[in-house]
XYZ file of C-alpha atoms in Angstrom:
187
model
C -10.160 89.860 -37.882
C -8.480 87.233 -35.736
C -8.039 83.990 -37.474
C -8.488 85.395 -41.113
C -6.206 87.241 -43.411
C -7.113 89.005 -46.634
C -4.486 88.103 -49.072
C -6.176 90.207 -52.366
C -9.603 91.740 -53.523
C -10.074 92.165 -57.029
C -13.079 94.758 -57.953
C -15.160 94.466 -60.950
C -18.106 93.157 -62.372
C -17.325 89.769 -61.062
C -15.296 90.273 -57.377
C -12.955 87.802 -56.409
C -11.942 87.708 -52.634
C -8.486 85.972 -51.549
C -8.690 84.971 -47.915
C -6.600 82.795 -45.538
C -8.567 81.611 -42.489
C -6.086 79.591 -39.566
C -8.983 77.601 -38.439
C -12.147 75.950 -38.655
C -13.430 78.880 -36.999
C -12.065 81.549 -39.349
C -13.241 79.404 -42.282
C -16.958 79.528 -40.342
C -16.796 83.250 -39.216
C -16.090 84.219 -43.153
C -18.999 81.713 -44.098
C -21.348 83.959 -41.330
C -20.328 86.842 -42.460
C -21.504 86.084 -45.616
C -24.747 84.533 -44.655
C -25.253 88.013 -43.005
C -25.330 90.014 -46.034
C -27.556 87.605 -48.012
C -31.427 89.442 -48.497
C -32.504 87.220 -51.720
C -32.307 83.978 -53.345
C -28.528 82.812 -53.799
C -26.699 80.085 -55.061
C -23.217 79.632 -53.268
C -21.107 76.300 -54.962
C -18.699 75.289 -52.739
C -15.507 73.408 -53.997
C -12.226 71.698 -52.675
C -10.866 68.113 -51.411
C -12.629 66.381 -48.806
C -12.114 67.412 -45.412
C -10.856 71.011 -46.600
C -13.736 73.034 -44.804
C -16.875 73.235 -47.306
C -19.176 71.792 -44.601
C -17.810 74.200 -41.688
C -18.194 77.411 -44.230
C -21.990 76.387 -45.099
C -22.542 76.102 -41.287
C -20.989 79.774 -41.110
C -23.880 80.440 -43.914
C -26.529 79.330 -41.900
C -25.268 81.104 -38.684
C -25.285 84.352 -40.977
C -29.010 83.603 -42.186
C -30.249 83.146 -38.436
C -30.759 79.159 -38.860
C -31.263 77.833 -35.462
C -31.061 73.620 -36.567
C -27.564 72.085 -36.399
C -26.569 72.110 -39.571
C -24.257 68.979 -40.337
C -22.673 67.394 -43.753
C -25.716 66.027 -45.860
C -23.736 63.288 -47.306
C -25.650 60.406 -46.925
C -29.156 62.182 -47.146
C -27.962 64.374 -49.763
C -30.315 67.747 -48.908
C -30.686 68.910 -45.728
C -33.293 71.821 -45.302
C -33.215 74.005 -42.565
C -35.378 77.415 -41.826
C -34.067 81.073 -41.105
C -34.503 84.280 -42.895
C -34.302 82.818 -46.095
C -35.238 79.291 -46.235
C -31.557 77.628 -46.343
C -31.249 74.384 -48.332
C -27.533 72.378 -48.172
C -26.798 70.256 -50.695
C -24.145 67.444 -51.273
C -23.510 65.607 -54.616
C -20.168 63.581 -53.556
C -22.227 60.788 -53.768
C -24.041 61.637 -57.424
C -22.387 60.452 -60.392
C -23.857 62.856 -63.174
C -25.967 65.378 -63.712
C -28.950 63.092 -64.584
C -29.030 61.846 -60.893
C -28.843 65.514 -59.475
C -31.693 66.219 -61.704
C -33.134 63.654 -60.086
C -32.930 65.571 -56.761
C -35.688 67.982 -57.261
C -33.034 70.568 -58.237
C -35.227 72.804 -60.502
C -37.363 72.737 -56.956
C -34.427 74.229 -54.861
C -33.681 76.511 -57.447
C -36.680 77.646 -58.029
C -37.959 79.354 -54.635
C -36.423 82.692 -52.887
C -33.926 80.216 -51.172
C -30.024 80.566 -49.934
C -28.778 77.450 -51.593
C -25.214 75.887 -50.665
C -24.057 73.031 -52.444
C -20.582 71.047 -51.812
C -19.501 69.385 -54.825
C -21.344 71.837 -57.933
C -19.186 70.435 -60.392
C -21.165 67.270 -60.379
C -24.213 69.024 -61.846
C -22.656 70.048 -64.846
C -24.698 72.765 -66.369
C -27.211 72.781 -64.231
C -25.189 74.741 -61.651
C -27.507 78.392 -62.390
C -25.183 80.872 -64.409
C -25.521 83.363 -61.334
C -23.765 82.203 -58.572
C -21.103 82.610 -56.022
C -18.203 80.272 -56.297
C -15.950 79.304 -52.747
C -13.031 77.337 -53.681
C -11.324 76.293 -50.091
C -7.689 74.822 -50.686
C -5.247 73.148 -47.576
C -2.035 75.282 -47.151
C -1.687 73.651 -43.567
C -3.157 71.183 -41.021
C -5.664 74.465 -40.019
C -5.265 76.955 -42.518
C -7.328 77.141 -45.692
C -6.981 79.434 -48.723
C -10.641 80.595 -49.505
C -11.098 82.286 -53.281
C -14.382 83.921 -53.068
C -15.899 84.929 -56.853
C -19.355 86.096 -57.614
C -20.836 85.826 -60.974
C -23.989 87.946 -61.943
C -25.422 91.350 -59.962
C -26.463 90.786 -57.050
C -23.842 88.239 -56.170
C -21.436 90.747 -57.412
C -22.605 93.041 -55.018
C -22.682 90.273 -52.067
C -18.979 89.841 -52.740
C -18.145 93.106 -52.721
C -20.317 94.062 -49.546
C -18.148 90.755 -48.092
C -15.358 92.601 -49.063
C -15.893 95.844 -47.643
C -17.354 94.121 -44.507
C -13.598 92.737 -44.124
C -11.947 95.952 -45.403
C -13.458 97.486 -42.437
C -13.150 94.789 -40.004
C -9.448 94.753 -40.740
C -9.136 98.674 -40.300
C -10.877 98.687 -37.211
C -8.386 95.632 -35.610
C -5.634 97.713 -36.811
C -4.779 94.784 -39.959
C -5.878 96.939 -42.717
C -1.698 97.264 -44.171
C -1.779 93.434 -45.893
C -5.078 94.259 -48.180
C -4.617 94.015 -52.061
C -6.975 96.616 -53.243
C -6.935 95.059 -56.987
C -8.368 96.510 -59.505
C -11.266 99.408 -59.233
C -13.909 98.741 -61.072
């Protein structure tokens, strides 16, 4: 695929995808791929410095789930809900301080319904962040390109990730880019 590179796929249990995306769009394509695959309630945390992509991958999300509203960084009004397959719920706790005041939120409401939840920032709810999950950590290597490690932790996420990865294994094939892949470890 155009714009993204898979740099290693480790099988397992727990998947963990290692992609390089060259733009905003890449970063967004790989976030609507995702959002594509997603049938049932999912938590996806989504970490790395400001300005690094989070909000651009969630949009990808939504695109994948058939959400129709622009979906923008909730900063200032901390949730923004928006409706598509799954009801999609974004979430943003650079402004929270502790886990108290993301309690506060209503989180045990978002959590609790057959929802696709994204949240920039997890780390700020401490334990609260559910123990099945999928983790995006988006790092800068350039002024575009992002480093994206995909993990999955739990079943079904596990299987998300690894449907993700296949998805790319065979878009890659199929544009002739199947030679860089890391295959990892079969599991």
């Amino acid at each position: 695929m155009k714009n993204l590179h898979i740099e290693s796929i480790e099988r397992g249990i727990n998947p963990t995808l290692v992609l390089i995306t060259e733009s905003g769009h890449g970063t967004r394509s790989l976030g609507r791929m995702l959002g594509s695959l997603i049938r049932r309630a999912t938590f996806i945390g989504l970490t790395g410095p400001l300005g690094s992509g989070k909000t651009c991958f969630a949009q990808g999300v939504a695109d994948g789930l058939g959400v129709r509203s622009r979906v923008r960084s909730p900063s200032y009004i901390l949730v923004a809900e928006h409706a598509g397959v799954l009801p999609f719920y974004h979430i943003d706790l650079y402004r929270i301080d502790d886990a108290h005041e993301v309690a506060d939120l209503g989180w045990d409401e978002y959590l609790g319904v057959d929802a696709v939840v994204v949240v920039e920032w997890p780390e700020k709810a401490g334990g609260l962040v559910p123990a099945s999950k999928i983790d995006v950590d988006i790092s800068h290597l350039a002024p575009l390109e992002r480093r994206l490690t995909i993990s999955a932790t739990g079943t079904q996420e596990g299987r998300l990730v690894g449907d993700l990865a296949g998805l790319l294994w065979e878009s890659a094939r199929g544009a002739g880019e199947a030679e860089p892949l890391d295959r990892g470890t079969s599991g």
